Amino acid sequence: MNKHSITGWQKSLGLGICIISAAALIACGGGGGAASPTPEVTPAAPPPTAANASTLTLIEGTITGFGSVVIDGVRYSDAGTKVEIGDNPELKKLATLGDLRTGMRVQGEINKDGVLQNLLVNFALVGTVSAIDLAGGSITVFGQTIKITSGGQLPTVLDGFNSLSQLQVGDLLKVAGSVAADGGITATRIERKLKEGGELYRLSGPVQTLDASAKRFALGGNSSVTVDYAKAKVLPEGAVIENGKLVSVVATAAPVTSGGQTVLTASAVEVKSRQTPDAKELSIGGQINDFKSLASLRIGDVLVDASSAELKEGTVLADLVNGAQAYAKGSLTAGVLKAASLKVFKPETALKAMLIGQVTDFVSFANFKLRGTDVDASQATFSKGKAADLATGAWVSISGQLTASGVLAKTVEILPPPADKPARLEGAISGVDLATKRFSLLGTTVQWSDTTKLNPSNISLANLANGVVLVLEGSYSEASGLFTASSVKVIATTGVLKTVGFSGIAFDVTDTGFKVGSNSVVLGQNIKFEPTGTTVADLKNGAKISVQATLSNVDGKATLTATKIEVQKPEKDGEGVEYVYLSGLIADFVSSADFKIGSQKVNASGSGVEFIDGDAAKLASGLKVEIKGSVGKDGTLIAKRVHFMPG
C-alpha cells in the first residue's frame, strides 16, 4: 500500500506555517466565507507529485467546514485530495475525506489551480488525563495543560463528551491545537478514545534545558515530564534538536516516574521549527501568541513584524492580544513576515463555518448531520426553500458558527439535486398538484407523467396526497428547474415509525442509554450486538459504534431507541494497515466501482466484498451506506464491506 506523505515540503518549508498565495485565495473565493456559499467547480486534480515550492502553495490551519474542505473560513476544492493522519511520524496512516472533522488542525498542499492535493491531520497531544480544572476550563495530560475555549471564533470541538464534567482521570484523549511559544496548547478539537492497547502517545512544545550528552530535554509549559530521546529517531532526516525549537515527541508507552523524575521515553522526535525560504508575497492565519509589540508577535509559528502594516476591517491595536485569531499578508525575509496588512477576526468579521452537501441522520431541525458534522438549524434563516424541506437526503448549503458540538446554523439554503445526474429522493411530499402532475419533495419540484413507473403497480398517482412518503428515481434539469421522476415507489402514509442509522463515539453510557454526538439514545429491549461475541459490556465511553435506532415521538420529543449496535473494534488488512470506516449518502453513482460518499471516491466492485441488507445491484445515488475498507494508491476507498443503513 502506498504510504505517500508530504515530508518533502516539511523539509523545505517546515511545519507550523500557514502560507496562502494570492492566486490560491482567488481560486477559492477569498477568505472569511460567504453567507450563502455555492458549490464550486474546479478542474480535476493532477496526480500528486513531489512538493515543489514553485508549484505548490502550503497552508496550515483549522478545519471550519466542508463542501469541499474549509480551512479557517476559506474553501478549497478536494477533488482527488489524499488524506493522511500523522499519528506516527515514521508511517503516516492513509485516511479518507470522510475522516476529516471540524476543529482538526491540518497541513496541506494546494496546486496552481487552487485544488487541495494532499492533507495531513496532526494532533498536538495524545495521552491520559491526570487532572481536570472545571473552573479554569482546562485539563492536564502528561504534565501539559490544555486550554479549552468555549466561545469566540474557534471554540474547542469536543467528540466523545460534551463537557469537562464528563471526563475522568485516566481517560485517553487526542488533542488538536496550536502550540504557543511558551508551550501552551489551546485545543481546537479533543477526542476521547477507548484504550485498546498499542496506543502511540504524543507531547508537543518548544525544547528547553537540552542535555545533549544525556539525550534528554524538557518541553516549554511542561515542568513535570522529562523526555529521553536516546533511542529515538529524529525526523525529518538531518534535523537537529535545539533549545527553542518546536518538536512533537512520540512514545509507545506513557511516562514512568523513577528516581524522582517522570520520564517519557521517545521512539521518535519530530522537529517542526525549520527555516522558511524568503517569499515576496505570503499570507498567514492563526492564533496570535508571544505578542510583544506590533513589531514582534507570532501568528502560529511564524514571527511577524506588523509595525508598518495597515490594520484592516476595523482592527485596532487593542485587538492584537495573545489568543486572538488573526490574518496577515506581506513578504517573508530571513524568517520574519513583514506584514503589509493585518486583521483580527471579530464578531463582524467572524470566521464562518460552512457546510455544503446532503443531510443525513435527521432527527429534528436542531439535530442532524451534514458531511459528518452535527448541525443545529433551529435558529436559522431559510432561503430558496423552507424549514419543512429539511430532511435526510436534502441538498443544502449552511453558513453558521462553529461550536463545541458542531455547527450552529445561521442561514440554510435549500439546493436542488446535481443537474442531469441520476438521483434518488425519499421523503414526505407536499404541494401536490394533480392537474399539472407535480409535487414538492426536499425543496425540489417533481414532475411525473403517464410513463412514470409505479411501485406497487396497482396504485394510481392520481390519488396522491400531501404527507405520503415516496422514493423517487430520476434526474434534475437546471434549465426547467424540475426533477423528472422515472419511477415512484410509495413507502407509507404519515405517522409511521422511522428507523435511522448513525455512527460516532459513545459517551455518557449508563444502564439505560448513551449519547453519540447530538443524539441521546435509549437502550431498547433485545438489542442485537455485533460483531458476534460483542455484548452490552463492550458499550463504553470512547467506543466507536454504529447504531440502528427507531425514531419516535414521545411527549412531544424525538426519541431514539437502539435496536442494533455494532462496536467497531480495530481490524487490520493483510499488510497490517487498519481498516477505515466511512458512512453517508451515495452520490454520483456510475457503477459499483465508481461512486462517492460526500467527496470520497469508493470502489465496491471487488469479488470479496461483503454486502449487508442488500447487494451490489441495490447501490444507487441517495442510499445511505457504511463502508469498511482500505485506501488505495490513488486515494480511492476500496470497500471490503458495504452495509446499507436506514435513514
Short mmCIF file of C-alpha atoms in Angstrom, two decimals, residues 392-557:
data_model
loop_
_atom_site.label_atom_id
_atom_site.label_comp_id
_atom_site.label_asym_id
_atom_site.label_seq_id
_atom_site.Cartn_x
_atom_site.Cartn_y
_atom_site.Cartn_z
CA THR A 392 -32.45 13.26 5.32
CA GLY A 393 -31.33 13.47 1.69
CA ALA A 394 -31.92 17.21 1.22
CA TRP A 395 -29.16 19.17 -0.53
CA VAL A 396 -28.31 22.27 1.48
CA SER A 397 -25.70 24.99 1.94
CA ILE A 398 -25.21 26.14 5.53
CA SER A 399 -23.36 29.11 6.99
CA GLY A 400 -23.02 29.50 10.73
CA GLN A 401 -20.80 29.44 13.78
CA LEU A 402 -18.55 26.61 14.90
CA THR A 403 -19.49 25.36 18.38
CA ALA A 404 -18.16 22.74 20.79
CA SER A 405 -20.70 20.21 19.48
CA GLY A 406 -20.73 21.09 15.76
CA VAL A 407 -22.21 23.99 13.83
CA LEU A 408 -24.97 26.40 14.84
CA ALA A 409 -26.54 27.33 11.51
CA LYS A 410 -27.37 30.97 10.83
CA THR A 411 -28.51 30.52 7.22
CA VAL A 412 -29.74 27.43 5.37
CA GLU A 413 -30.09 27.49 1.59
CA ILE A 414 -32.05 24.60 0.08
CA LEU A 415 -30.26 23.41 -3.05
CA PRO A 416 -31.55 21.30 -5.96
CA PRO A 417 -30.01 17.89 -6.69
CA PRO A 418 -27.00 17.85 -9.04
CA ALA A 419 -28.18 18.58 -12.58
CA ASP A 420 -28.53 15.88 -15.24
CA LYS A 421 -27.36 13.05 -12.99
CA PRO A 422 -29.34 10.01 -11.82
CA ALA A 423 -30.62 10.76 -8.33
CA ARG A 424 -32.84 9.28 -5.64
CA LEU A 425 -35.16 11.32 -3.43
CA GLU A 426 -37.05 9.99 -0.42
CA GLY A 427 -39.45 11.63 1.98
CA ALA A 428 -42.88 13.05 2.63
CA ILE A 429 -44.31 15.10 -0.24
CA SER A 430 -46.16 18.43 -0.13
CA GLY A 431 -47.77 20.89 -2.53
CA VAL A 432 -49.44 18.14 -4.57
CA ASP A 433 -50.97 19.49 -7.83
CA LEU A 434 -52.80 16.66 -9.59
CA ALA A 435 -53.66 18.84 -12.59
CA THR A 436 -50.02 19.58 -13.50
CA LYS A 437 -48.76 16.26 -12.06
CA ARG A 438 -46.32 17.97 -9.74
CA PHE A 439 -45.42 17.99 -6.05
CA SER A 440 -42.57 19.13 -3.83
CA LEU A 441 -40.02 16.87 -2.12
CA LEU A 442 -36.92 18.05 -0.19
CA GLY A 443 -37.42 21.54 -1.61
CA THR A 444 -37.43 20.29 -5.21
CA THR A 445 -40.40 20.42 -7.59
CA VAL A 446 -41.06 16.95 -9.01
CA GLN A 447 -42.77 16.25 -12.34
CA TRP A 448 -44.35 12.89 -13.13
CA SER A 449 -46.08 11.64 -16.26
CA ASP A 450 -48.11 8.72 -17.59
CA THR A 451 -44.86 6.91 -18.41
CA THR A 452 -43.52 7.10 -14.82
CA LYS A 453 -43.08 3.57 -13.44
CA LEU A 454 -45.07 2.83 -10.28
CA ASN A 455 -44.44 0.51 -7.35
CA PRO A 456 -46.75 -1.12 -6.29
CA SER A 457 -48.02 -1.33 -9.87
CA ASN A 458 -51.68 -1.31 -8.86
CA ILE A 459 -51.61 2.23 -7.42
CA SER A 460 -52.55 5.48 -9.12
CA LEU A 461 -50.67 8.74 -8.68
CA ALA A 462 -53.99 10.47 -9.29
CA ASN A 463 -54.72 9.78 -5.62
CA LEU A 464 -51.51 11.29 -4.22
CA ALA A 465 -51.89 13.42 -1.10
CA ASN A 466 -49.66 15.65 0.99
CA GLY A 467 -47.68 13.71 3.59
CA VAL A 468 -47.36 10.47 1.63
CA VAL A 469 -43.82 9.07 1.82
CA LEU A 470 -42.27 8.28 -1.58
CA VAL A 471 -38.99 7.08 -3.03
CA LEU A 472 -38.25 8.62 -6.43
CA GLU A 473 -35.66 7.89 -9.09
CA GLY A 474 -34.99 10.36 -11.86
CA SER A 475 -32.90 13.44 -12.62
CA TYR A 476 -32.98 17.20 -12.14
CA SER A 477 -32.86 19.67 -15.04
CA GLU A 478 -31.27 23.02 -14.28
CA ALA A 479 -32.95 24.52 -17.35
CA SER A 480 -36.51 23.63 -16.31
CA GLY A 481 -35.96 23.60 -12.55
CA LEU A 482 -37.81 20.28 -12.37
CA PHE A 483 -36.92 16.81 -11.13
CA THR A 484 -38.43 14.37 -13.65
CA ALA A 485 -39.39 11.14 -11.93
CA SER A 486 -38.71 7.97 -13.92
CA SER A 487 -40.04 5.77 -11.10
CA VAL A 488 -42.11 6.28 -7.97
CA LYS A 489 -42.38 3.90 -5.02
CA VAL A 490 -44.96 4.50 -2.32
CA ILE A 491 -43.45 3.72 1.09
CA ALA A 492 -46.08 4.73 3.63
CA THR A 493 -48.59 7.29 4.73
CA THR A 494 -47.90 9.71 7.58
CA GLY A 495 -47.37 8.70 11.19
CA VAL A 496 -45.13 5.65 10.63
CA LEU A 497 -42.23 4.77 12.91
CA LYS A 498 -38.93 5.74 11.26
CA THR A 499 -35.65 3.85 11.53
CA VAL A 500 -32.34 5.73 11.35
CA GLY A 501 -28.68 4.74 11.42
CA PHE A 502 -25.65 6.74 12.55
CA SER A 503 -22.06 6.33 13.77
CA GLY A 504 -19.81 8.03 16.29
CA ILE A 505 -18.11 7.82 19.69
CA ALA A 506 -20.25 6.72 22.65
CA PHE A 507 -20.30 8.74 25.85
CA ASP A 508 -22.47 9.23 28.94
CA VAL A 509 -23.03 5.46 28.90
CA THR A 510 -25.47 4.23 31.58
CA ASP A 511 -27.60 1.15 32.16
CA THR A 512 -30.47 2.75 30.26
CA GLY A 513 -28.85 4.70 27.43
CA PHE A 514 -25.94 6.61 25.95
CA LYS A 515 -25.08 9.56 23.69
CA VAL A 516 -23.43 9.83 20.28
CA GLY A 517 -22.76 13.36 19.08
CA SER A 518 -26.04 15.26 19.46
CA ASN A 519 -28.08 12.05 19.77
CA SER A 520 -29.39 10.75 23.09
CA VAL A 521 -30.20 7.05 22.65
CA VAL A 522 -32.33 4.79 24.80
CA LEU A 523 -31.31 1.13 25.12
CA GLY A 524 -34.21 -0.91 23.76
CA GLN A 525 -35.26 -4.46 24.50
CA ASN A 526 -33.46 -7.36 22.77
CA ILE A 527 -30.77 -5.19 21.17
CA LYS A 528 -28.65 -7.02 18.63
CA PHE A 529 -24.91 -6.50 19.21
CA GLU A 530 -22.29 -7.01 16.50
CA PRO A 531 -19.84 -8.50 15.75
CA THR A 532 -20.59 -11.94 17.16
CA GLY A 533 -19.49 -12.18 20.80
CA THR A 534 -19.98 -8.47 21.49
CA THR A 535 -22.20 -7.65 24.48
CA VAL A 536 -23.53 -4.60 26.27
CA ALA A 537 -20.33 -4.70 28.37
CA ASP A 538 -18.42 -3.55 25.24
CA LEU A 539 -20.51 -0.37 25.10
CA LYS A 540 -18.16 2.02 26.93
CA ASN A 541 -17.30 5.70 26.93
CA GLY A 542 -14.95 6.30 23.99
CA ALA A 543 -16.05 3.25 21.98
CA LYS A 544 -16.62 3.88 18.27
CA ILE A 545 -20.02 2.46 17.37
CA SER A 546 -22.63 2.24 14.62
CA VAL A 547 -26.24 2.43 15.80
CA GLN A 548 -29.56 1.47 14.28
CA ALA A 549 -32.48 3.03 16.16
CA THR A 550 -36.18 3.72 15.85
CA LEU A 551 -37.20 7.38 15.86
CA SER A 552 -40.49 8.09 17.57
CA ASN A 553 -42.28 10.99 19.21
CA VAL A 554 -42.67 10.67 22.99
CA ASP A 555 -44.36 13.52 24.87
CA GLY A 556 -43.57 15.87 22.01
CA LYS A 557 -39.86 14.98 21.92
#
